[in-house]
Every structure is written in C-alpha cells, then in structure tokens.
Short mmCIF file of C-alpha atoms and ligand atoms in Angstrom, two decimals:
data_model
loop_
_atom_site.label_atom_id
_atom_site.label_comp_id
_atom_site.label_asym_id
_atom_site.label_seq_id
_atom_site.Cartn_x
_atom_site.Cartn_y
_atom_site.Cartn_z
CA UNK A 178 9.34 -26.81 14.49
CA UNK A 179 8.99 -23.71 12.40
CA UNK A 180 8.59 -23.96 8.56
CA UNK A 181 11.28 -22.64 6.40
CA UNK A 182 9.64 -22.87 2.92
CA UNK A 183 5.47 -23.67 2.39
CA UNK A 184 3.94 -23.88 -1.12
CA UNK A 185 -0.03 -23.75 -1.08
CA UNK A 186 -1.51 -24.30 -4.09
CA UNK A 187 1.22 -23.64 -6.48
CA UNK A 188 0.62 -23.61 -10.30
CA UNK A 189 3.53 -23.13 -12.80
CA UNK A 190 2.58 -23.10 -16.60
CA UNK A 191 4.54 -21.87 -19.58
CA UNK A 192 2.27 -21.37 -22.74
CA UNK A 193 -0.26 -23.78 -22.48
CA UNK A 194 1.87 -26.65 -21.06
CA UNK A 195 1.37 -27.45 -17.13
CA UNK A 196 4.68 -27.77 -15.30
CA UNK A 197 3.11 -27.90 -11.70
CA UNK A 198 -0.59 -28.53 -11.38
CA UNK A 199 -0.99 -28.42 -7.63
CA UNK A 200 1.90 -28.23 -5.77
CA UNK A 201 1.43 -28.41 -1.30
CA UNK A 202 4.19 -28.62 0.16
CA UNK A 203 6.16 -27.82 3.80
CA UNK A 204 9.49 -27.98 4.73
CA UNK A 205 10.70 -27.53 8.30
CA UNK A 206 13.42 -25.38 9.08
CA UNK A 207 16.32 -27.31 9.69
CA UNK A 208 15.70 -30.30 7.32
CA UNK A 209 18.39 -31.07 4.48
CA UNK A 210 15.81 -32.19 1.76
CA UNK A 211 16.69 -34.36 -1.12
CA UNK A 212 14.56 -33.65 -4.47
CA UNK A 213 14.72 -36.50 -7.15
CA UNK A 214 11.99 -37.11 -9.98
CA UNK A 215 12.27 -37.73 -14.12
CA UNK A 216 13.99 -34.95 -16.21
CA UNK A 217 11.63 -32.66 -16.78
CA UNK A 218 9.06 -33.04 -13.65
CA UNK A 219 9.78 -29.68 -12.71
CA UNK A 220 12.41 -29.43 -10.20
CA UNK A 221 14.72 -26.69 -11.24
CA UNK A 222 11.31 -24.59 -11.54
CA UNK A 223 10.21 -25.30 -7.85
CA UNK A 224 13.32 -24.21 -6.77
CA UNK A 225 13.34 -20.99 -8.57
CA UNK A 226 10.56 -20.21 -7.66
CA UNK A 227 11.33 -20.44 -3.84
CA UNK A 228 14.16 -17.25 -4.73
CA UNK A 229 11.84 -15.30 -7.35
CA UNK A 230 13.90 -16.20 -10.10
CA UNK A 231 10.40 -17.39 -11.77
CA UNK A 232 7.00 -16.60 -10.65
CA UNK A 233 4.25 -18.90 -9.69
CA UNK A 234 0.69 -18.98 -12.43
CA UNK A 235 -1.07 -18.93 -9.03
CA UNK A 236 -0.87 -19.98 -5.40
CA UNK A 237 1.80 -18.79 -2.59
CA UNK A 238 5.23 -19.36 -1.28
CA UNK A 239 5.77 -18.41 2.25
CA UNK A 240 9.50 -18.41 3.36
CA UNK A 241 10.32 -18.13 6.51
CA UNK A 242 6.57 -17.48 7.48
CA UNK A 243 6.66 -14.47 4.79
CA UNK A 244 4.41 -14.55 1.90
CA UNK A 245 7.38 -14.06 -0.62
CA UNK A 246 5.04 -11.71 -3.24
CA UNK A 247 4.97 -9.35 -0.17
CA UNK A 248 8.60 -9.06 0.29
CA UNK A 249 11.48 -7.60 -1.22
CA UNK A 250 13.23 -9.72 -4.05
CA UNK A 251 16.88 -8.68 -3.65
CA UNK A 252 16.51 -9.22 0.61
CA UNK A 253 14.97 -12.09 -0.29
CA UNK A 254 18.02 -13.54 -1.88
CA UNK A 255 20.21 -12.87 0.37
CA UNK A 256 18.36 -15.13 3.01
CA UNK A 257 18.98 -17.59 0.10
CA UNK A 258 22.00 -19.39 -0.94
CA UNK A 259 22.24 -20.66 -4.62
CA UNK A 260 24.15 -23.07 -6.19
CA UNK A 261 24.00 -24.95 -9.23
CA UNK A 262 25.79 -27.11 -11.79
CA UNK A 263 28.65 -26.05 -13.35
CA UNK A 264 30.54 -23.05 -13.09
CA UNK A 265 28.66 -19.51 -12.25
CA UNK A 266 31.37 -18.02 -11.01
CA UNK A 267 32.73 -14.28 -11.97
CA UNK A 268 35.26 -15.49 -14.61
CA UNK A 269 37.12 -12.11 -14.10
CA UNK A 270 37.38 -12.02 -10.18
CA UNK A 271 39.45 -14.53 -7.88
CA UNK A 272 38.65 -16.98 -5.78
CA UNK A 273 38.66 -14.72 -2.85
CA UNK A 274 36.56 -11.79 -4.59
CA UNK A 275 34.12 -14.54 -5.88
CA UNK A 276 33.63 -15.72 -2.00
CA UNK A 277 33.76 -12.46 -0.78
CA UNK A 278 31.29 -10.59 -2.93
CA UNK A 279 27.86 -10.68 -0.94
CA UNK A 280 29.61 -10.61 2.95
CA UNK A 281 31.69 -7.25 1.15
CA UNK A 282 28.44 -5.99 -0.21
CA UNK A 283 26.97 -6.40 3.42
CA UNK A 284 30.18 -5.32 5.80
CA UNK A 285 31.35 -2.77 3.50
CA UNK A 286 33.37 -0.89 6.67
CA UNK A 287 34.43 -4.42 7.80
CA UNK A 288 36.97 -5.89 5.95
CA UNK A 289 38.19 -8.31 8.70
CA UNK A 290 35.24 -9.72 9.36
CA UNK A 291 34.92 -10.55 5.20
CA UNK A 292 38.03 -11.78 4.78
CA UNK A 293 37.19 -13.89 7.97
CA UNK A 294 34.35 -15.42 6.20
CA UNK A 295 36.26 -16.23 3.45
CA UNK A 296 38.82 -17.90 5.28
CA UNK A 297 36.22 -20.03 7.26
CA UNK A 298 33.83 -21.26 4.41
CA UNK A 299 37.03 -22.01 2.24
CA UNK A 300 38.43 -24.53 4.87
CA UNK A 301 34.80 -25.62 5.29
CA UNK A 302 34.78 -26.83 1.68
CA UNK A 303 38.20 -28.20 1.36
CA UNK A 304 39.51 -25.56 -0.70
CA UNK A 305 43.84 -24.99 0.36
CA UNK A 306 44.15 -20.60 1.30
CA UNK A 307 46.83 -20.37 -1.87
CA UNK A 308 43.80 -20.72 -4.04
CA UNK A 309 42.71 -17.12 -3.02
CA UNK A 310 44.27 -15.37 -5.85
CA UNK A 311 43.33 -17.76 -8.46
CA UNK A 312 41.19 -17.50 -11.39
CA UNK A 313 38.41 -19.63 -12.41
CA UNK A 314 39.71 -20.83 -15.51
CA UNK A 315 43.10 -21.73 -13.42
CA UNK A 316 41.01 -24.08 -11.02
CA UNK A 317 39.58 -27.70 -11.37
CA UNK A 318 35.95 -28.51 -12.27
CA UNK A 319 35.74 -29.75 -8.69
CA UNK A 320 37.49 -26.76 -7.65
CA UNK A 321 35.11 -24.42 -9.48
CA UNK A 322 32.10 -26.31 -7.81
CA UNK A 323 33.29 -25.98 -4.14
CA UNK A 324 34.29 -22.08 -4.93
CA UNK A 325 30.81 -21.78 -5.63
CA UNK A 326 29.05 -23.80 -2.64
CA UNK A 327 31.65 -21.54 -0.91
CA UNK A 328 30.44 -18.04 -2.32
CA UNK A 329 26.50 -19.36 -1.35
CA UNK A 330 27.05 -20.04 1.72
CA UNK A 331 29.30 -16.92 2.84
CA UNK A 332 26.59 -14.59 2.27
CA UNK A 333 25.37 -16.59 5.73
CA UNK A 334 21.78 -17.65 3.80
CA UNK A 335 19.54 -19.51 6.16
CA UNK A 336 18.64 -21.65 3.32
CA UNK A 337 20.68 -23.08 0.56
CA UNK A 338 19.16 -24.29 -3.25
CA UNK A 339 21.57 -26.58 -4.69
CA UNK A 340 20.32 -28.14 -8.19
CA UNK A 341 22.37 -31.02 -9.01
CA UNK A 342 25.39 -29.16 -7.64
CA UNK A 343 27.97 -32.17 -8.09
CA UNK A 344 26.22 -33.67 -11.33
CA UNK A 345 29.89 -32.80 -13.74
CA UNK A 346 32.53 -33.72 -11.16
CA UNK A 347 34.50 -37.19 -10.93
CA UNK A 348 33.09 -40.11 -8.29
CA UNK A 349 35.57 -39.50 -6.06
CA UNK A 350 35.25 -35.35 -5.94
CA UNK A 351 31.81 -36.57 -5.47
CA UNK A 352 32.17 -38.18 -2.37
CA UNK A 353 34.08 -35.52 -0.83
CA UNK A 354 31.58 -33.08 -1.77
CA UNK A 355 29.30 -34.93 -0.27
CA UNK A 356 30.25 -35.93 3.00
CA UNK A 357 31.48 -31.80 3.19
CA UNK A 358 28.10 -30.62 2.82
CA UNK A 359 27.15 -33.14 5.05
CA UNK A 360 29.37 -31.66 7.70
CA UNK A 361 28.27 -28.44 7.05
CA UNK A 362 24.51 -28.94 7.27
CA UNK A 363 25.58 -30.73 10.60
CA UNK A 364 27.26 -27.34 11.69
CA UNK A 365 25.00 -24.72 10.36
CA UNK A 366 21.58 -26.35 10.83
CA UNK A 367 20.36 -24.47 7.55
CA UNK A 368 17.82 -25.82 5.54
CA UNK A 369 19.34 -27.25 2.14
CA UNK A 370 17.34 -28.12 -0.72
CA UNK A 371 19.30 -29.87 -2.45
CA UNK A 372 17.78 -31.44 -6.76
CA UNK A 373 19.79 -34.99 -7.77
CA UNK A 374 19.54 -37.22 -10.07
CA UNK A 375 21.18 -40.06 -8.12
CA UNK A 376 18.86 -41.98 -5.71
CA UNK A 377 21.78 -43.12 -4.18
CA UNK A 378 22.99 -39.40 -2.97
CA UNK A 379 19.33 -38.56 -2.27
CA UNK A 380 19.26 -41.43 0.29
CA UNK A 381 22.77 -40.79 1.60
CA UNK A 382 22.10 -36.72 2.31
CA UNK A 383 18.85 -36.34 2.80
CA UNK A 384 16.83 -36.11 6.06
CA UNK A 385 13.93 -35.72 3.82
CA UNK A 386 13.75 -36.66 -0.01
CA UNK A 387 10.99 -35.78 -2.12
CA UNK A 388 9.96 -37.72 -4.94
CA UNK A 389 8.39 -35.59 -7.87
CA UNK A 390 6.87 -36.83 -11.35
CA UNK A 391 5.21 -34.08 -13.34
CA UNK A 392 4.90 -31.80 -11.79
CA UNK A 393 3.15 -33.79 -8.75
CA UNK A 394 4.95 -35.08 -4.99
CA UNK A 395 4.96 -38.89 -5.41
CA UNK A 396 6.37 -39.01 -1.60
CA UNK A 397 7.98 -36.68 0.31
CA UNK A 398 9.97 -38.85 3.86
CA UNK A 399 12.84 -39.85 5.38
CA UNK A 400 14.91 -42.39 3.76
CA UNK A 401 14.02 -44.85 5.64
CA UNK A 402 9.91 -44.34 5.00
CA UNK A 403 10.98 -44.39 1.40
CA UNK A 404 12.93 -47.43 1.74
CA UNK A 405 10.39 -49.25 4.01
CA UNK A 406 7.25 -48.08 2.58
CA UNK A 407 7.22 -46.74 -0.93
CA UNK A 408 3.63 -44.88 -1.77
CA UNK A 409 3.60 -45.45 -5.11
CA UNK A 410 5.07 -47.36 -7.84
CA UNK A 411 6.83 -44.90 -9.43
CA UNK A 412 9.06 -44.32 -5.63
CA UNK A 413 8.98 -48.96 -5.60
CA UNK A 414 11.20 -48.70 -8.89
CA UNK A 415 13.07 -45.82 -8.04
CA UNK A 416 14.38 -47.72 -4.45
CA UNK A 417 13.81 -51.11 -6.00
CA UNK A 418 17.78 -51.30 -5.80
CA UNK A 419 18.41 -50.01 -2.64
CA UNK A 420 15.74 -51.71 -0.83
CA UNK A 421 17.85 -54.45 -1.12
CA UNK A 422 20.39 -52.73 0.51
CA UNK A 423 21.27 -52.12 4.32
CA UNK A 424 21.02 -48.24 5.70
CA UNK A 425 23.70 -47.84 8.10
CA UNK A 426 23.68 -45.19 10.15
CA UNK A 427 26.33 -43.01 9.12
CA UNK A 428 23.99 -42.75 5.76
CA UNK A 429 25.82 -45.00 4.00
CA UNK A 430 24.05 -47.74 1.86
CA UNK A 431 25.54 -51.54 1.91
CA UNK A 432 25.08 -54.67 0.05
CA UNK A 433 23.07 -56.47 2.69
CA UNK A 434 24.85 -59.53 2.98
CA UNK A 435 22.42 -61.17 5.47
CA UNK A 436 19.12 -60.35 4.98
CA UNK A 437 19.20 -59.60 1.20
CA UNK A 438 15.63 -58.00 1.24
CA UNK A 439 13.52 -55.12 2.49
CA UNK A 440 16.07 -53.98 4.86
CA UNK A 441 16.17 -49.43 5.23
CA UNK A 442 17.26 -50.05 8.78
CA UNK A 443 20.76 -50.66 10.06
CA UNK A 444 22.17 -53.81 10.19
CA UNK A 445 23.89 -55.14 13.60
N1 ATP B 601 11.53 -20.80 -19.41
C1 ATP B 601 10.84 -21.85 -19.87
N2 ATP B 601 9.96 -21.75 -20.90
C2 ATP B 601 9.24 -22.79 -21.32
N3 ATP B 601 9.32 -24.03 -20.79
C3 ATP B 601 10.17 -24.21 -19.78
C4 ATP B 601 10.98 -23.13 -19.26
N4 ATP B 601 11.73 -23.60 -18.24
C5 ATP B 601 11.41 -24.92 -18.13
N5 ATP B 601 10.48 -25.27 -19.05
C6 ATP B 601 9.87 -26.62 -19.19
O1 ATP B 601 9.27 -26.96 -17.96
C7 ATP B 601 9.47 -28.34 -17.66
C8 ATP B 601 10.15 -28.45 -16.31
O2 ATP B 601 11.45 -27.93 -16.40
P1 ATP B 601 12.48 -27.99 -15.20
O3 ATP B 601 13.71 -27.31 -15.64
O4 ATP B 601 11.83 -27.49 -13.97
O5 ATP B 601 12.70 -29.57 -15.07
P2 ATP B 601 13.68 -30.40 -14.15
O6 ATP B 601 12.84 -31.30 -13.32
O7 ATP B 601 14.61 -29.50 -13.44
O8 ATP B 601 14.45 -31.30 -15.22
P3 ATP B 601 15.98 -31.83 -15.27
O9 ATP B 601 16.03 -32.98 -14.33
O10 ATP B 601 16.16 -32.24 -16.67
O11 ATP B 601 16.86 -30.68 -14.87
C9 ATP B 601 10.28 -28.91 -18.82
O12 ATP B 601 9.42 -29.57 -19.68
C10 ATP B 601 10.89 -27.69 -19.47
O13 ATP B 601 11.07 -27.89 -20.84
MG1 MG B 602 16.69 -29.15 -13.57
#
C-alpha cells in the first residue's frame, strides 16, 4: 500500500501557544479517514497544513511520497481537493463556471471534455443539469454544499480535505450527502480526509477515524478497533454510545436489540 499523506514530527504553534506538539502520522492511499476530536484540538490546522494553506513550526509532510516544502504550492493544490463548511463558492459565477473553473484552467483547448466533467460530477452529487445556469444565492444551503464537493472533486484531486463539509445542512440533506460521498469514494478510490464533529458520521464513513485531543492522536483505526477496543478514555466516552450499538455492514449503526453491549461487529 503506498502512503498518500505522512506527517513526521510535526509542530504547529501560533505565538507561544502549542497547537500540535508532535504530530506522526500515515495515511494510506486509498483510505477515507474520519477526523473527530474537541473544538479546538487542531483539526482544521492539520488539514491545512497537508495543502500549504499554513506552514508547519517544524517537522515534514510528505504527500504522495513528496516532501511538500520541496514542491510547488499551486501543483500541489491541484492534486488536492478542498471543501469546507458553508458556502465558498464564486458568488458571481454559475453553477457550471463554479464546477468548471480548475478542469477549464487545465483543458483550456478542450471544452468538451470540461463540460463533460461537469456533467459527470454534477449527477455524481445529486445536483438536476437545469441548475447549470444558476447562481449561488438562487440555490439551497444543501445545494450550495454539493456545488462545492462538486467543484473539488472536478479538478480530478487524488485526495480530497473536507472539514465538517455537511455541519449547516438539514438531517435529511445530511444523509444524502453522506451516503453520495460514500458512493463516490467507492468509485474513485481517492483518499478523503474528511474533519466531523459527529461520532456517529465518523463511524458510518470512515475506513479509518482518527481521534485527536490537543493537538495529540488519541487513536487512529477502523471503526470497528474503535468500537471494540478504545485506547484511551477520552475515545471510551466518545463511543460509549455506540458501543452499545450493532455495526452492520453497510456502515450503518443499530440499536442492538439482542446483545445490548460491546457489540462493533454485525449482528446476524
Ligand atoms: N491563525 C491563527 N492564529 C492564532 N491561533 C489560531 C489560528 N488558527 C487557529 N488558531 C488556534 O489554534 C487552535 C486549533 O485551531 P483549529 O482551527 O485547528 O481547531 P479545530 O480542531 O479545527 O476546532 P473546531 O472543531 O472548533 O473547528 C485553536 O485554539 C485556535 O484558536
Ligand atoms: Mg475546525
């Protein structure tokens, strides 16, 4: 398995306050990883840092097996999708000129094969073609936040940053969200990182979710390691609900109605 994103020895301060002592930490390429941890621990930061929007105090970041310091910032981010809460999108371009902005950038003699990836990451997001010529401002919160996964992923990044990309939209936008980017990890085999607040969602979509407080990895597994064997007690509370919960295999947690204790596995 190769490794898409490797932190060694990462230290983030600001001023004389320590947002990331030590952070060690590989990914594999491939993996949809869940991050969860209190407000503040430093998420947001670690993800930044993996597109050069900040810069480490010390230590590396290697994506892709390149030291990122040693590599051009603006190819950089094109390898590497973005998406976060709320709207980001042009407010003075439509729909179809927001998705279409980085593949027109990078086919600028080939306009079919832009508006062809326009056409095929809105249908992969559930977003109707009569949209195209549609304004932010004239489109849904929900809308507004699948335009966006949209525009990330048509620059064809072969890793996506998401930081709590469905934290303003309703339960049920939620869910659709959800299973979508399922799907689409499923398709693409890119390597999400993907910041929540909901230890719920970080169960359901993760292959991997790490667990961060201040700064520091509490546990970094599969759901079911989390659910089976928590590390510390900070990850016990956090699953303390769900632990008491079955793990069925299409990711979906249950009420177990048989066992009603450490379950993490599926129930038959
Ligand atoms: N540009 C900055 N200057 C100074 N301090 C900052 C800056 N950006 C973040 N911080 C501080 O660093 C810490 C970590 O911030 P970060 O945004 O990474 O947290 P987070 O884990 O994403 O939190 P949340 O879950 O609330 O989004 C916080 O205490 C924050 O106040
Ligand atoms: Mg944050």
């Amino acid at each position: 398995m190769n490794t898409a994103i490797e932190f060694r020895h990462v230290r983030k301060t600001y001023g004389d306050t320590v947002v990331i002592p030590d952070l060690n930490l590989k990914i594999e390429t491939g993996e949809f990883v869940t991050i969860i941890g209190s407000s503040g621990c430093g998420k947001t930061t670690a993800l930044k840092m993996i597109n050069g929007l900040y810069e480490p105090t010390d230590g590396d970041i290697l994506v892709n097996g390149e030291n990122i310091k040693e590599k051009d910032m603006i190819m950089l981010r094109r390898g590497i999708g973005y998406a976060i809460q709320g709207s980001v999108l042009f407010p003075n371009m439509t729909v179809e000129q927001n998705i279409s902005y980085v593949p027109s950038l990078l086919n600028k003699k080939d306009r079919k094969k832009t508006a062809q990836a326009v056409d095929k990451w809105m249908e992969m997001v559930g977003l109707d073609f009569s949209m195209k010529e549609r304004y932010p401002s004239e489109l849904s919160g929900g809308q507004q936040q699948r335009v966006g996964i949209a525009r990330a992923l048509a620059a064809s990044p072969d890793i996506l940053l998401m930081d709590e990309p469905f934290g303003a939209v309703d339960a049920i936008t939620r869910e659709q969200l959800q299973s979508e980017i399922k799907t689409i990890h499923q398709k693409t085999g890119i390597t999400i990182l993907f910041v929540t607040h909901d230890i719920e969602e970080a169960l359901k979509l993760g292959t991997k979710v790490l667990v961060m407080d201040r700064g520091e990895i509490q546990q970094y597994g599969t759901p079911k390691e989390l659910l089976q064997d928590p590390k510390t007690g900070f990850v016990e509370r956090l699953v303390e609900k769900q632990r008491r919960m079955c793990f069925l295999p299409e990711g979906n947690l249950k009420d177990c109605e048989y066992c009603g204790a450490v379950c993490g596995s599926p129930k038959e």
